[in-house]
Amino acid sequence: MEKIIYKQLDITLNTWGSSIEKYFPNELIFWNNPDKHLEAHRERWNLMNAVELVKSYVKGKSELKCLDLGCGTGWLAAAVSSLKEVKSIDAVDSDEKMLRTMLPQIVQKLSGDISKVNPVNGLFTPILTTPQGGYDFIFMSSAAHHHDNIFELMKELEKSVTKGGYIFLLNEVPIPDWKYRYNLLKLSGKALFHT
């Protein structure tokens, strides 16, 4: 059980699924039903284009070791597992229920290869699954923004990728410049106040 502190309020949530259930109950169907989940990826969230981007980088390669970090239901790992160039994918997520129940169903629905997908219940950092030599491809879809320190995350990813390998941060919605500057100014003010 992970304890998250927001504005001096203790909020304890076990998993992504329990967060959705508590705060967005009308969205729960998209996280419990594989058909609804994939339908939402295609028609509502438009996330499936990420698969085409990853596919464009595998051409001419073989025996690729991959990491899907913060995989959720494992939809990206499922889609990539169907590629002949991919040898294995470690699908890491903190929500064990997603890994145990949704991932196998999603792999089947996307005609993936379940034998290539290794579900790992864990957090973003430290990345404890890195094979010797590192991963050839590391991808995160709609997950990097959940990490509290993007610089720490990128250092960890760089340590875990092979020389000449790729890190894909996919389906992240960038914030506008004014909001970024506002947040930077606010954080700088906090830092000055506390030093």
Short mmCIF file of C-alpha atoms in Angstrom, two decimals:
data_model
loop_
_atom_site.label_atom_id
_atom_site.label_comp_id
_atom_site.label_asym_id
_atom_site.label_seq_id
_atom_site.Cartn_x
_atom_site.Cartn_y
_atom_site.Cartn_z
CA MET A 1 0.00 0.00 0.00
CA GLU A 2 1.49 3.33 -1.10
CA LYS A 3 0.83 6.44 0.92
CA ILE A 4 0.51 9.62 -1.10
CA ILE A 5 0.40 13.03 0.58
CA TYR A 6 -1.45 15.90 -1.09
CA LYS A 7 -1.66 19.31 0.60
CA GLN A 8 -1.16 17.78 4.04
CA LEU A 9 -4.04 15.32 3.60
CA ASP A 10 -3.25 11.63 3.82
CA ILE A 11 -4.83 9.74 0.96
CA THR A 12 -4.02 6.05 0.82
CA LEU A 13 -4.75 4.24 -2.42
CA ASN A 14 -3.78 0.68 -3.24
CA THR A 15 -3.94 0.75 -7.03
CA TRP A 16 -4.85 2.68 -10.15
CA GLY A 17 -8.08 0.69 -10.29
CA SER A 18 -9.06 1.68 -6.76
CA SER A 19 -8.30 5.33 -7.58
CA ILE A 20 -10.55 5.20 -10.64
CA GLU A 21 -13.25 3.42 -8.64
CA LYS A 22 -13.16 6.05 -5.89
CA TYR A 23 -12.75 9.26 -7.88
CA PHE A 24 -14.07 8.44 -11.37
CA PRO A 25 -16.58 5.58 -10.96
CA ASN A 26 -18.20 6.34 -14.33
CA GLU A 27 -14.80 5.59 -15.99
CA LEU A 28 -14.33 2.20 -14.28
CA ILE A 29 -15.91 0.28 -17.17
CA PHE A 30 -12.92 1.28 -19.33
CA TRP A 31 -10.52 -0.32 -16.85
CA ASN A 32 -12.45 -3.52 -16.07
CA ASN A 33 -13.74 -4.51 -19.51
CA PRO A 34 -11.09 -5.31 -22.16
CA ASP A 35 -13.44 -4.57 -25.09
CA LYS A 36 -14.45 -1.19 -23.66
CA HIS A 37 -10.81 -0.44 -22.81
CA LEU A 38 -9.58 -1.06 -26.36
CA GLU A 39 -12.56 0.79 -27.81
CA ALA A 40 -11.64 3.80 -25.67
CA HIS A 41 -8.00 3.57 -26.82
CA ARG A 42 -9.11 3.71 -30.45
CA GLU A 43 -12.06 6.09 -30.36
CA ARG A 44 -11.91 8.15 -27.18
CA TRP A 45 -8.27 8.57 -26.19
CA ASN A 46 -6.60 7.94 -29.59
CA LEU A 47 -3.63 6.16 -28.01
CA MET A 48 -3.16 3.32 -30.50
CA ASN A 49 -1.08 5.47 -32.88
CA ALA A 50 1.79 4.94 -30.45
CA VAL A 51 2.04 1.34 -31.66
CA GLU A 52 2.75 2.53 -35.20
CA LEU A 53 5.55 4.78 -33.96
CA VAL A 54 7.21 1.93 -32.06
CA LYS A 55 6.79 -0.41 -35.06
CA SER A 56 8.59 2.05 -37.31
CA TYR A 57 11.73 1.74 -35.15
CA VAL A 58 11.94 -2.08 -35.02
CA LYS A 59 12.57 -2.60 -38.73
CA GLY A 60 15.91 -4.30 -39.37
CA LYS A 61 16.35 -5.32 -35.74
CA SER A 62 15.94 -8.67 -33.99
CA GLU A 63 15.83 -10.27 -30.56
CA LEU A 64 14.71 -6.99 -28.97
CA LYS A 65 14.41 -6.86 -25.18
CA CYS A 66 11.74 -4.33 -24.23
CA LEU A 67 10.32 -2.67 -21.14
CA ASP A 68 6.78 -1.29 -20.92
CA LEU A 69 7.05 0.84 -17.78
CA GLY A 70 3.78 1.81 -16.11
CA CYS A 71 2.02 -0.53 -18.53
CA GLY A 72 -1.43 -0.40 -16.91
CA THR A 73 -3.50 -2.98 -18.76
CA GLY A 74 -0.51 -3.88 -20.93
CA TRP A 75 -2.11 -2.79 -24.20
CA LEU A 76 1.15 -1.45 -25.67
CA ALA A 77 3.14 -4.50 -24.60
CA ALA A 78 0.36 -6.66 -26.08
CA ALA A 79 0.51 -4.92 -29.45
CA VAL A 80 4.32 -4.90 -29.60
CA SER A 81 4.52 -8.58 -28.58
CA SER A 82 3.09 -9.56 -31.97
CA LEU A 83 6.20 -8.23 -33.75
CA LYS A 84 8.67 -10.91 -34.83
CA GLU A 85 11.60 -8.61 -33.99
CA VAL A 86 10.64 -8.58 -30.30
CA LYS A 87 12.07 -11.31 -28.08
CA SER A 88 10.67 -10.26 -24.68
CA ILE A 89 8.80 -7.48 -22.90
CA ASP A 90 8.85 -6.80 -19.18
CA ALA A 91 5.49 -5.17 -18.46
CA VAL A 92 5.87 -3.28 -15.16
CA ASP A 93 2.97 -1.76 -13.25
CA SER A 94 2.05 -1.16 -9.61
CA ASP A 95 -1.49 -2.48 -10.11
CA GLU A 96 -1.27 -6.25 -9.70
CA LYS A 97 -4.94 -6.70 -10.62
CA MET A 98 -4.38 -5.06 -14.02
CA LEU A 99 -1.40 -7.33 -14.65
CA ARG A 100 -3.19 -10.47 -13.53
CA THR A 101 -6.63 -9.96 -15.09
CA MET A 102 -6.63 -7.32 -17.83
CA LEU A 103 -3.19 -7.90 -19.41
CA PRO A 104 -3.80 -11.51 -20.54
CA GLN A 105 -7.18 -10.57 -22.01
CA ILE A 106 -5.77 -7.53 -23.79
CA VAL A 107 -2.90 -9.60 -25.25
CA GLN A 108 -5.44 -12.09 -26.60
CA LYS A 109 -7.71 -9.38 -28.06
CA LEU A 110 -4.78 -7.68 -29.82
CA SER A 111 -3.45 -11.02 -31.15
CA GLY A 112 -0.25 -10.60 -29.16
CA ASP A 113 2.16 -13.30 -28.01
CA ILE A 114 1.67 -13.85 -24.26
CA SER A 115 4.86 -15.96 -24.09
CA LYS A 116 6.90 -12.80 -24.79
CA VAL A 117 5.22 -10.71 -22.07
CA ASN A 118 6.55 -10.93 -18.52
CA PRO A 119 4.21 -9.09 -16.09
CA VAL A 120 6.14 -7.47 -13.21
CA ASN A 121 4.41 -5.90 -10.22
CA GLY A 122 6.60 -2.91 -9.36
CA LEU A 123 7.18 0.84 -9.43
CA PHE A 124 8.92 3.18 -11.91
CA THR A 125 12.17 3.55 -10.03
CA PRO A 126 14.40 1.90 -9.30
CA ILE A 127 13.94 -0.31 -12.34
CA LEU A 128 14.76 -3.70 -10.86
CA THR A 129 14.07 -5.81 -13.95
CA THR A 130 16.87 -4.60 -16.24
CA PRO A 131 18.49 -7.54 -18.06
CA GLN A 132 22.27 -7.71 -18.45
CA GLY A 133 23.21 -5.22 -21.15
CA GLY A 134 19.94 -3.32 -20.74
CA TYR A 135 16.74 -2.97 -22.73
CA ASP A 136 16.76 -2.23 -26.45
CA PHE A 137 13.42 -0.40 -26.22
CA ILE A 138 11.85 1.24 -23.18
CA PHE A 139 8.40 2.68 -23.63
CA MET A 140 5.97 4.46 -21.38
CA SER A 141 2.53 5.41 -22.61
CA SER A 142 0.60 7.99 -20.59
CA ALA A 143 2.72 7.07 -17.59
CA ALA A 144 5.74 9.36 -17.27
CA HIS A 145 3.64 12.20 -15.84
CA HIS A 146 2.81 9.98 -12.83
CA HIS A 147 6.44 10.11 -11.69
CA ASP A 148 7.15 12.94 -9.27
CA ASN A 149 10.59 13.72 -10.72
CA ILE A 150 10.98 13.47 -14.49
CA PHE A 151 14.75 14.06 -14.25
CA GLU A 152 15.22 11.15 -11.86
CA LEU A 153 13.08 9.00 -14.13
CA MET A 154 15.09 9.89 -17.24
CA LYS A 155 18.40 9.11 -15.46
CA GLU A 156 17.00 5.72 -14.47
CA LEU A 157 15.78 5.04 -18.01
CA GLU A 158 19.13 6.05 -19.51
CA LYS A 159 20.91 3.59 -17.18
CA SER A 160 18.55 0.82 -18.27
CA VAL A 161 18.66 1.22 -22.05
CA THR A 162 21.30 -0.33 -24.31
CA LYS A 163 23.76 1.83 -26.22
CA GLY A 164 21.87 2.75 -29.37
CA GLY A 165 18.57 1.74 -27.78
CA TYR A 166 15.43 3.86 -27.64
CA ILE A 167 13.31 5.43 -24.91
CA PHE A 168 9.77 6.33 -25.95
CA LEU A 169 7.62 8.61 -23.79
CA LEU A 170 4.33 8.26 -25.62
CA ASN A 171 0.88 9.81 -25.33
CA GLU A 172 1.93 12.53 -22.95
CA VAL A 173 -0.04 15.75 -23.19
CA PRO A 174 2.37 18.67 -23.05
CA ILE A 175 1.37 21.67 -20.97
CA PRO A 176 1.28 25.13 -22.57
CA ASP A 177 4.34 27.38 -22.13
CA TRP A 178 2.52 29.83 -19.84
CA LYS A 179 1.48 27.05 -17.48
CA TYR A 180 5.00 25.61 -17.46
CA ARG A 181 6.45 29.03 -16.62
CA TYR A 182 3.82 29.58 -13.93
CA ASN A 183 4.62 26.19 -12.34
CA LEU A 184 8.35 26.91 -12.55
CA LEU A 185 7.89 30.30 -10.90
CA LYS A 186 5.70 28.76 -8.17
CA LEU A 187 8.22 25.98 -7.45
CA SER A 188 11.10 28.50 -7.42
CA GLY A 189 9.16 30.61 -4.91
CA LYS A 190 8.64 27.57 -2.70
CA ALA A 191 12.33 26.68 -2.92
CA LEU A 192 13.36 30.22 -1.94
CA PHE A 193 10.88 30.26 0.90
CA HIS A 194 12.21 26.98 2.33
CA THR A 195 15.92 27.85 2.05
#
